[in-house]
DNA sequence: AAACCGAGCAACCGCACGTTG
DNA sequence: TCAACGTGCGGTTGCTCGGTT
C-alpha cells in the first residue's frame, strides 16, 4: 500500500547549493531527465538533497533559458496586469513571461515592483477631485487581488513585440478561489466608475478575445490602439462617462495603496488617443464593458462636467474603503484626497 | 574600521490536490 | 475505497551583501 517514504530528512543537506551539486544535478537531468520521480532523483544523481529541493533548484536556477537580471517595463506591466487580474498566482504569471520563474517574479513583486507602484501613488494627489472619484470608484469596483480574471498569453517570447490573446484555458479551472470572493455588481451599463481589473496590451496591438467562458469575461480591462472589440455585446464606445452605474460592493480588504498604485500605473501607460476597454460583471449579472478613450490627456472622468459633486459623493459613499481618498466634510475645491 | 540596518534573493516549509497501490 | 505518497504552489525565512552611521 502506498509508496516508499519520500526522503530521509535527517541525512539531507540543506541550505545553499554548491557548484558541485549544481553540476551533478544538471548533468543528471540533462542525461536522464527526472524519470517522472523527483523524490528518487537525488539518490540516483548521487546528491544528498531532498527531491523537492532538487526540483526547486532545477526549476529556479539550473533549467535552460532561465532569464536573470532586470525586468523590463513590459514585463513589469504584464506582471501588474496579471496580478491585478488573478492575484498572487505566480506560476500562472510566470507562464506568461518566458524565462522567468514564479519565485523570481514573486520576489521581484515583493521587493521592488510593489514599492515601485507605491511610488506612483503620490502623483495621484495632483489630480482633480473628479479623477479622485474615478480612482476611488476604481478601487471599489476592483478587487484587484481577488477578482476572477482574463488571462493573457503571449504568442512570442518577446513581450515587447508580441500580440496577446485572451486565453480561455485550463488555468481557469484553478481560479476557483477567485470566484469565491464576495463581489457583486447589481447593475448593468458600464461606466468609467466601474473599471475593474486591468490587463494591458501593447498600444499598437490588437486584442483578440474570444471569451468563450463567461467567467473569463468577468473582470477585464485592457488597452489598445485600433483594438477590435471582443466584448460579448460588441459594443465599442467611449460614452460610458455619461452612463451612471450603481453597484454594490462587498469586496475584501485589500491593500488600498497597492491597488491605487497599480491602477495609476496602468492608467499612465495609456497614451493620448488610445482607448481603454473596461469590462466588469459575470454572466449572471450581465457583462459590463465598453471603451473609454483618452483624449487631450484626459480620461472621460477627468471632465468636471462628467461628474457632479453629489454623484461623486454617491460613488464614493458606496465604497467601504475610500476614506483615504475623500473627505466628505469638504466640498468643491476643498475635497481632499491624499 | 566596526557595527548596524535594510534590501534582495535563494531556499525551505507546509498545504492542497492529484495519483498510486 | 482510501491511505500513503508525489508534485506543485504560495508564503515565509534566513543568509548575504552593500550602504550608512
Tab-separated table of C-alpha atoms (C1' of nucleotides) in Angstrom:
chain	number	residue	atom	x	y	z
A	1	UNK	CA	0.000	0.000	0.000
A	2	UNK	CA	1.237	3.452	-0.787
A	3	UNK	CA	4.729	4.355	-1.791
A	4	UNK	CA	8.143	4.410	-0.292
A	5	UNK	CA	8.873	7.290	2.067
A	6	UNK	CA	9.863	10.486	0.325
A	7	UNK	CA	13.278	11.049	1.792
A	8	UNK	CA	15.198	10.717	4.995
A	9	UNK	CA	15.314	14.320	6.018
A	10	UNK	CA	17.848	13.672	8.737
A	11	UNK	CA	20.501	12.825	6.178
A	12	UNK	CA	19.573	15.513	3.745
A	13	UNK	CA	21.748	18.506	3.133
A	14	UNK	CA	20.039	21.869	3.359
A	15	UNK	CA	20.995	25.389	2.535
A	16	UNK	CA	22.702	26.892	-0.470
A	17	UNK	CA	23.734	24.662	-3.315
A	18	UNK	CA	27.401	24.244	-4.124
A	19	UNK	CA	28.676	24.417	-7.725
A	20	UNK	CA	29.459	20.702	-7.479
A	21	UNK	CA	25.900	19.876	-6.536
A	22	UNK	CA	24.610	22.071	-9.311
A	23	UNK	CA	26.838	20.339	-11.817
A	24	UNK	CA	25.752	16.909	-10.633
A	25	UNK	CA	22.097	17.755	-10.810
A	26	UNK	CA	22.350	19.453	-14.147
A	27	UNK	CA	24.353	16.659	-15.687
A	28	UNK	CA	21.983	14.038	-14.406
A	29	UNK	CA	18.879	15.824	-15.570
A	30	UNK	CA	20.291	16.575	-18.977
A	31	UNK	CA	21.165	12.923	-19.468
A	32	UNK	CA	18.390	11.128	-17.667
A	33	UNK	CA	15.601	13.613	-17.113
A	34	UNK	CA	13.566	13.423	-13.972
A	35	UNK	CA	12.282	9.988	-14.767
A	36	UNK	CA	8.987	11.243	-13.531
A	37	UNK	CA	10.095	10.999	-9.959
A	38	UNK	CA	11.842	13.840	-8.202
A	39	UNK	CA	11.933	12.017	-4.899
A	40	UNK	CA	14.087	9.226	-6.243
A	41	UNK	CA	16.223	11.546	-8.321
A	42	UNK	CA	18.749	12.762	-5.732
A	43	UNK	CA	19.795	9.253	-4.841
A	44	UNK	CA	20.234	8.338	-8.491
A	45	UNK	CA	22.177	11.513	-9.086
A	46	UNK	CA	24.324	11.000	-6.019
A	47	UNK	CA	23.030	14.024	-4.192
A	48	UNK	CA	22.241	14.292	-0.513
A	49	UNK	CA	19.307	16.514	-1.179
A	50	UNK	CA	15.584	16.219	-0.870
A	51	UNK	CA	13.799	15.698	-4.165
A	52	UNK	CA	11.787	18.816	-3.624
A	53	UNK	CA	14.961	20.781	-3.169
A	54	UNK	CA	16.370	19.366	-6.405
A	55	UNK	CA	13.237	20.202	-8.263
A	56	UNK	CA	13.267	23.755	-6.965
A	57	UNK	CA	16.923	24.214	-7.781
A	58	UNK	CA	16.389	22.973	-11.298
A	59	UNK	CA	13.278	24.995	-11.977
A	60	UNK	CA	14.504	28.213	-10.472
A	61	UNK	CA	18.139	28.216	-11.367
A	62	UNK	CA	19.608	25.436	-13.464
A	63	UNK	CA	16.940	24.964	-16.089
A	64	UNK	CA	17.973	26.187	-19.561
A	65	UNK	CA	16.788	29.576	-20.787
A	66	UNK	CA	16.283	30.956	-17.332
A	67	UNK	CA	16.388	34.714	-17.504
A	68	UNK	CA	18.013	36.510	-14.625
A	69	UNK	CA	18.501	40.179	-14.079
A	70	UNK	CA	16.448	43.285	-14.548
A	71	UNK	CA	12.810	43.093	-15.503
A	72	UNK	CA	11.802	45.210	-18.456
A	73	UNK	CA	8.997	47.742	-18.379
A	74	UNK	CA	6.926	45.425	-20.493
A	75	UNK	CA	7.462	42.634	-18.045
A	76	UNK	CA	6.510	44.994	-15.247
A	77	UNK	CA	3.250	45.795	-16.937
A	78	UNK	CA	2.443	42.218	-17.676
A	79	UNK	CA	3.098	41.295	-14.087
A	80	UNK	CA	0.971	44.177	-12.874
A	81	UNK	CA	-1.909	43.441	-15.123
A	82	UNK	CA	-1.902	39.773	-14.344
A	83	UNK	CA	-1.534	40.423	-10.662
A	84	UNK	CA	-4.488	42.746	-10.968
A	85	UNK	CA	-6.465	40.007	-12.576
A	86	UNK	CA	-5.509	36.930	-10.720
A	87	UNK	CA	-3.596	37.979	-7.671
A	88	UNK	CA	-0.587	36.112	-6.459
A	89	UNK	CA	-0.828	33.190	-8.819
A	90	UNK	CA	2.861	33.361	-9.515
A	91	UNK	CA	3.094	30.197	-11.512
A	92	UNK	CA	0.450	31.459	-13.910
A	93	UNK	CA	2.106	34.830	-14.168
A	94	UNK	CA	5.441	33.166	-14.756
A	95	UNK	CA	3.935	31.173	-17.567
A	96	UNK	CA	3.360	34.430	-19.413
A	97	UNK	CA	6.944	35.533	-19.031
A	98	UNK	CA	9.294	33.146	-20.786
A	99	UNK	CA	12.468	32.593	-18.861
A	100	UNK	CA	11.124	33.936	-15.612
A	101	UNK	CA	10.323	31.706	-12.695
A	102	UNK	CA	7.478	32.058	-10.306
A	103	UNK	CA	9.925	32.506	-7.473
A	104	UNK	CA	11.704	35.271	-9.357
A	105	UNK	CA	8.514	37.094	-10.070
A	106	UNK	CA	7.271	36.664	-6.544
A	107	UNK	CA	10.498	38.077	-5.149
A	108	UNK	CA	10.506	40.872	-7.679
A	109	UNK	CA	6.965	41.817	-6.807
A	110	UNK	CA	7.517	41.723	-3.080
A	111	UNK	CA	10.791	43.590	-3.056
A	112	UNK	CA	10.657	46.014	-5.948
A	113	UNK	CA	7.577	46.235	-8.082
A	114	UNK	CA	5.186	46.740	-5.215
A	115	UNK	CA	7.298	49.602	-3.958
A	116	UNK	CA	7.590	50.977	-7.451
A	117	UNK	CA	3.828	51.072	-7.705
A	118	UNK	CA	3.537	52.684	-4.341
A	119	UNK	CA	5.747	55.396	-5.684
A	120	UNK	CA	3.204	56.115	-8.372
A	121	UNK	CA	0.602	56.933	-5.791
A	122	UNK	CA	1.875	60.368	-4.970
A	123	UNK	CA	1.204	61.875	-8.379
A	124	UNK	CA	-2.415	61.000	-7.827
A	125	UNK	CA	-2.581	63.734	-5.260
A	126	UNK	CA	-2.116	66.177	-8.099
A	127	UNK	CA	-5.264	65.026	-9.787
A	128	UNK	CA	-8.581	66.750	-9.678
A	129	UNK	CA	-11.378	65.680	-7.406
A	130	UNK	CA	-13.316	64.177	-10.261
A	131	UNK	CA	-10.436	61.998	-11.093
A	132	UNK	CA	-10.013	61.116	-7.487
A	133	UNK	CA	-13.591	59.980	-7.571
A	134	UNK	CA	-12.859	57.968	-10.618
A	135	UNK	CA	-9.973	56.300	-8.905
A	136	UNK	CA	-11.952	55.824	-5.808
A	137	UNK	CA	-14.633	54.071	-7.705
A	138	UNK	CA	-11.968	52.110	-9.450
A	139	UNK	CA	-10.966	50.816	-6.134
A	140	UNK	CA	-14.350	49.855	-5.019
A	141	UNK	CA	-15.120	48.244	-8.314
A	142	UNK	CA	-11.873	46.473	-8.197
A	143	UNK	CA	-10.976	43.645	-6.043
A	144	UNK	CA	-7.574	43.626	-7.540
A	145	UNK	CA	-6.121	40.845	-5.642
A	146	UNK	CA	-9.019	38.549	-5.751
A	147	UNK	CA	-11.024	39.029	-8.868
A	148	UNK	CA	-11.581	36.394	-11.433
A	149	UNK	CA	-9.636	37.033	-14.451
A	150	UNK	CA	-8.970	37.176	-18.053
A	151	UNK	CA	-5.712	35.537	-18.741
A	152	UNK	CA	-3.293	36.694	-21.314
A	153	UNK	CA	-0.889	34.598	-23.190
A	154	UNK	CA	1.972	35.817	-25.212
A	155	UNK	CA	2.384	34.381	-28.644
A	156	UNK	CA	6.071	35.021	-28.716
A	157	UNK	CA	8.870	35.105	-26.270
A	158	UNK	CA	9.336	38.798	-26.691
A	159	UNK	CA	6.843	40.574	-24.583
A	160	UNK	CA	7.521	43.874	-26.237
A	161	UNK	CA	6.549	42.777	-29.675
A	162	UNK	CA	4.113	40.049	-29.100
A	163	UNK	CA	0.431	40.049	-29.552
A	164	UNK	CA	-1.733	38.861	-26.783
A	165	UNK	CA	-4.700	36.697	-26.893
A	166	UNK	CA	-7.276	36.215	-24.306
A	167	UNK	CA	-6.998	32.639	-23.389
A	168	UNK	CA	-9.821	30.671	-22.089
A	169	UNK	CA	-7.664	27.872	-20.989
A	170	UNK	CA	-7.107	25.304	-18.401
A	171	UNK	CA	-5.660	27.765	-15.978
A	172	UNK	CA	-9.090	28.878	-15.302
A	173	UNK	CA	-10.092	25.757	-13.580
A	174	UNK	CA	-7.559	26.673	-10.981
A	175	UNK	CA	-9.101	30.004	-10.251
A	176	UNK	CA	-11.973	28.924	-8.162
A	177	UNK	CA	-10.563	30.767	-5.218
A	178	UNK	CA	-11.101	33.995	-7.068
A	179	UNK	CA	-14.727	33.336	-7.684
A	180	UNK	CA	-15.368	32.714	-4.069
A	181	UNK	CA	-14.685	36.298	-3.246
A	182	UNK	CA	-17.698	38.298	-2.335
A	183	UNK	CA	-18.135	40.881	-5.004
A	184	UNK	CA	-21.400	41.667	-6.586
A	185	UNK	CA	-22.425	44.144	-9.165
A	186	UNK	CA	-26.067	44.901	-9.361
A	187	UNK	CA	-26.477	46.935	-12.432
A	188	UNK	CA	-25.691	46.921	-15.933
A	189	UNK	CA	-24.368	49.641	-18.112
A	190	UNK	CA	-20.710	50.224	-17.934
A	191	UNK	CA	-19.294	53.470	-16.803
A	192	UNK	CA	-15.888	54.697	-16.029
A	193	UNK	CA	-16.819	54.256	-12.463
A	194	UNK	CA	-16.853	50.575	-12.753
A	195	UNK	CA	-13.471	50.000	-14.152
A	196	UNK	CA	-12.360	46.733	-12.907
A	197	UNK	CA	-9.155	44.897	-13.032
A	198	UNK	CA	-6.735	45.577	-15.738
A	199	UNK	CA	-4.879	43.870	-18.450
A	200	UNK	CA	-2.756	45.888	-20.734
A	201	UNK	CA	-1.918	45.413	-24.330
A	202	UNK	CA	0.854	46.992	-26.204
A	203	UNK	CA	-0.513	50.180	-27.737
A	204	UNK	CA	-0.284	49.001	-31.301
A	205	UNK	CA	-1.567	45.589	-30.631
A	206	UNK	CA	-4.931	44.159	-31.203
A	207	UNK	CA	-6.762	42.375	-28.549
A	208	UNK	CA	-8.176	39.086	-29.629
A	209	UNK	CA	-10.534	37.840	-27.056
A	210	UNK	CA	-12.837	35.000	-27.811
A	211	UNK	CA	-14.034	34.988	-24.228
A	212	UNK	CA	-15.874	31.804	-24.626
A	213	UNK	CA	-16.120	31.344	-20.956
A	214	UNK	CA	-18.495	33.675	-19.217
A	215	UNK	CA	-16.339	33.587	-16.189
A	216	UNK	CA	-13.439	34.789	-18.192
A	217	UNK	CA	-15.445	37.817	-19.181
A	218	UNK	CA	-15.642	38.778	-15.621
A	219	UNK	CA	-13.180	41.446	-14.886
A	220	UNK	CA	-11.360	42.694	-17.862
A	221	UNK	CA	-9.790	45.948	-18.685
A	222	UNK	CA	-7.346	46.409	-21.439
A	223	UNK	CA	-5.630	48.960	-23.507
A	224	UNK	CA	-5.456	49.035	-27.262
A	225	UNK	CA	-4.974	51.289	-30.241
A	226	UNK	CA	-7.180	50.242	-33.073
A	227	UNK	CA	-8.286	47.391	-30.987
A	228	UNK	CA	-11.106	45.271	-32.050
A	229	UNK	CA	-13.893	44.914	-29.622
A	230	UNK	CA	-14.392	41.449	-28.448
A	231	UNK	CA	-16.944	42.043	-25.816
A	232	UNK	CA	-19.974	39.904	-25.769
A	233	UNK	CA	-22.351	42.602	-26.865
A	234	UNK	CA	-19.964	44.006	-29.409
A	235	UNK	CA	-20.276	47.482	-28.069
A	236	UNK	CA	-17.265	49.628	-28.616
A	237	UNK	CA	-17.978	53.073	-27.389
A	238	UNK	CA	-16.381	55.752	-25.409
A	239	UNK	CA	-19.515	57.183	-23.949
A	240	UNK	CA	-19.595	55.398	-20.683
A	241	UNK	CA	-18.811	58.532	-18.835
A	242	UNK	CA	-22.393	59.533	-19.432
A	243	UNK	CA	-23.748	56.390	-18.017
A	244	UNK	CA	-24.115	56.184	-14.362
A	245	UNK	CA	-23.733	52.879	-12.738
A	246	UNK	CA	-24.834	51.875	-9.350
A	247	UNK	CA	-23.401	48.857	-7.809
A	248	UNK	CA	-22.875	47.115	-4.615
A	249	UNK	CA	-19.527	46.321	-3.303
A	250	UNK	CA	-18.784	43.957	-0.586
A	251	UNK	CA	-15.293	43.048	-1.548
A	252	UNK	CA	-12.405	42.102	0.550
A	253	UNK	CA	-9.973	44.225	2.389
A	254	UNK	CA	-7.143	44.531	0.014
A	255	UNK	CA	-4.316	46.922	0.305
A	256	UNK	CA	-5.736	50.160	-0.995
A	257	UNK	CA	-2.444	51.808	-1.617
A	258	UNK	CA	-1.271	48.864	-3.572
A	259	UNK	CA	-4.387	48.900	-5.676
A	260	UNK	CA	-4.162	52.604	-6.184
A	261	UNK	CA	-0.619	52.408	-7.325
A	262	UNK	CA	-1.423	49.622	-9.677
A	263	UNK	CA	-4.357	51.401	-11.228
A	264	UNK	CA	-2.421	54.582	-11.584
A	265	UNK	CA	0.471	52.749	-13.088
A	266	UNK	CA	-1.712	51.127	-15.680
A	267	UNK	CA	-3.543	54.315	-16.460
A	268	UNK	CA	-0.341	56.150	-17.033
A	269	UNK	CA	0.633	53.569	-19.589
A	270	UNK	CA	-2.028	54.753	-21.965
A	271	UNK	CA	-1.180	57.456	-24.400
A	272	UNK	CA	-3.406	60.142	-25.717
A	273	UNK	CA	-5.851	58.905	-28.314
A	274	UNK	CA	-5.734	55.363	-27.139
A	275	UNK	CA	-8.691	53.536	-25.805
A	276	UNK	CA	-9.196	51.564	-22.713
A	277	UNK	CA	-11.612	48.750	-22.665
A	278	UNK	CA	-13.427	48.209	-19.494
A	279	UNK	CA	-15.477	45.263	-18.592
A	280	UNK	CA	-16.968	44.014	-15.436
A	281	UNK	CA	-19.587	41.582	-14.481
A	282	UNK	CA	-20.172	37.913	-14.533
A	283	UNK	CA	-22.690	36.414	-16.836
A	284	UNK	CA	-25.248	36.242	-14.105
A	285	UNK	CA	-25.115	39.985	-13.639
A	286	UNK	CA	-24.731	40.913	-17.242
A	287	UNK	CA	-21.454	41.841	-18.763
A	288	UNK	CA	-20.313	45.359	-18.308
A	289	UNK	CA	-17.971	46.546	-20.924
A	290	UNK	CA	-17.060	49.179	-23.419
A	291	UNK	CA	-14.370	51.611	-24.355
A	292	UNK	CA	-13.176	54.840	-22.977
A	293	UNK	CA	-10.729	56.969	-24.832
A	294	UNK	CA	-8.041	59.192	-23.505
A	295	UNK	CA	-8.200	62.467	-25.344
A	296	UNK	CA	-6.251	65.637	-24.806
A	297	UNK	CA	-4.566	63.929	-21.892
A	298	UNK	CA	-7.899	63.414	-20.207
A	299	UNK	CA	-9.965	60.414	-19.370
A	300	UNK	CA	-13.703	60.855	-19.606
A	301	UNK	CA	-13.897	61.036	-15.839
A	302	UNK	CA	-11.481	63.925	-15.858
A	303	UNK	CA	-14.076	66.266	-17.202
A	304	UNK	CA	-15.659	68.138	-14.341
A	305	UNK	CA	-18.906	68.107	-16.240
A	306	UNK	CA	-18.989	64.380	-16.213
A	307	UNK	CA	-19.449	64.085	-12.513
A	308	UNK	CA	-21.388	66.293	-10.236
A	309	UNK	CA	-20.275	66.522	-6.677
A	310	UNK	CA	-23.282	64.599	-5.461
A	311	UNK	CA	-22.614	61.914	-7.949
A	312	UNK	CA	-19.054	61.696	-6.876
A	313	UNK	CA	-20.124	61.571	-3.290
A	314	UNK	CA	-22.559	58.862	-4.064
A	315	UNK	CA	-19.976	56.904	-5.880
A	316	UNK	CA	-17.608	57.237	-3.061
A	317	UNK	CA	-20.117	56.712	-0.349
A	318	UNK	CA	-20.815	53.273	-1.669
A	319	UNK	CA	-17.245	52.373	-1.099
A	320	UNK	CA	-16.171	50.783	2.097
A	321	UNK	CA	-12.572	51.590	1.551
A	322	UNK	CA	-12.254	55.104	0.306
A	323	UNK	CA	-11.827	57.267	3.321
A	324	UNK	CA	-8.241	57.786	2.425
A	325	UNK	CA	-9.353	59.474	-0.728
A	326	UNK	CA	-12.190	61.698	0.097
A	327	UNK	CA	-13.116	63.931	2.924
A	328	UNK	CA	-16.827	64.334	2.672
A	329	UNK	CA	-16.865	67.244	5.045
A	330	UNK	CA	-15.268	69.214	2.314
A	331	UNK	CA	-16.894	70.344	-0.879
A	332	UNK	CA	-15.903	71.540	-4.275
A	333	UNK	CA	-12.366	72.737	-4.424
A	334	UNK	CA	-11.685	71.641	-0.933
A	335	UNK	CA	-12.319	68.000	-1.462
A	336	UNK	CA	-9.263	66.253	-0.251
A	337	UNK	CA	-7.576	63.202	-1.382
A	338	UNK	CA	-4.224	62.084	-0.257
B	1	DA	C1'	37.117	50.230	10.899
B	2	DA	C1'	33.328	48.193	13.001
B	3	DA	C1'	28.571	47.772	13.921
B	4	DC	C1'	24.163	48.176	12.319
B	5	DC	C1'	20.439	48.044	9.077
B	6	DG	C1'	17.732	47.066	5.162
B	7	DA	C1'	17.137	45.115	0.522
B	8	DG	C1'	17.382	41.277	-2.361
B	9	DC	C1'	17.163	36.644	-3.204
B	10	DA	C1'	17.683	31.576	-2.694
B	11	DA	C1'	15.786	28.102	-0.330
B	12	DC	C1'	12.632	25.983	2.886
B	13	DC	C1'	8.046	24.899	4.794
B	14	DG	C1'	3.567	23.425	4.802
B	15	DC	C1'	-0.632	22.864	2.478
B	16	DA	C1'	-3.716	21.250	-1.285
B	17	DC	C1'	-4.617	18.226	-4.648
B	18	DG	C1'	-3.890	14.501	-7.815
B	19	DT	C1'	-2.037	9.815	-8.235
B	20	DT	C1'	-0.864	5.265	-6.866
B	21	DG	C1'	-1.206	0.785	-4.951
C	1	DT	C1'	-12.287	2.891	-1.419
C	2	DC	C1'	-8.867	5.023	0.969
C	3	DA	C1'	-4.467	5.884	2.990
C	4	DA	C1'	0.089	6.950	1.546
C	5	DC	C1'	2.715	9.289	-1.490
C	6	DG	C1'	4.382	12.800	-5.182
C	7	DT	C1'	4.053	17.178	-7.087
C	8	DG	C1'	3.224	21.940	-7.416
C	9	DC	C1'	2.340	26.135	-5.351
C	10	DG	C1'	2.376	30.304	-2.380
C	11	DG	C1'	4.062	32.152	1.851
C	12	DT	C1'	7.854	32.740	4.736
C	13	DT	C1'	12.509	32.534	6.450
C	14	DG	C1'	17.126	33.461	6.826
C	15	DC	C1'	21.520	34.383	4.647
C	16	DT	C1'	24.376	37.626	2.042
C	17	DC	C1'	25.823	41.899	0.686
C	18	DG	C1'	26.029	46.744	0.183
C	19	DG	C1'	25.130	51.149	2.220
C	20	DT	C1'	25.004	54.045	6.253
C	21	DT	C1'	26.192	55.632	10.763
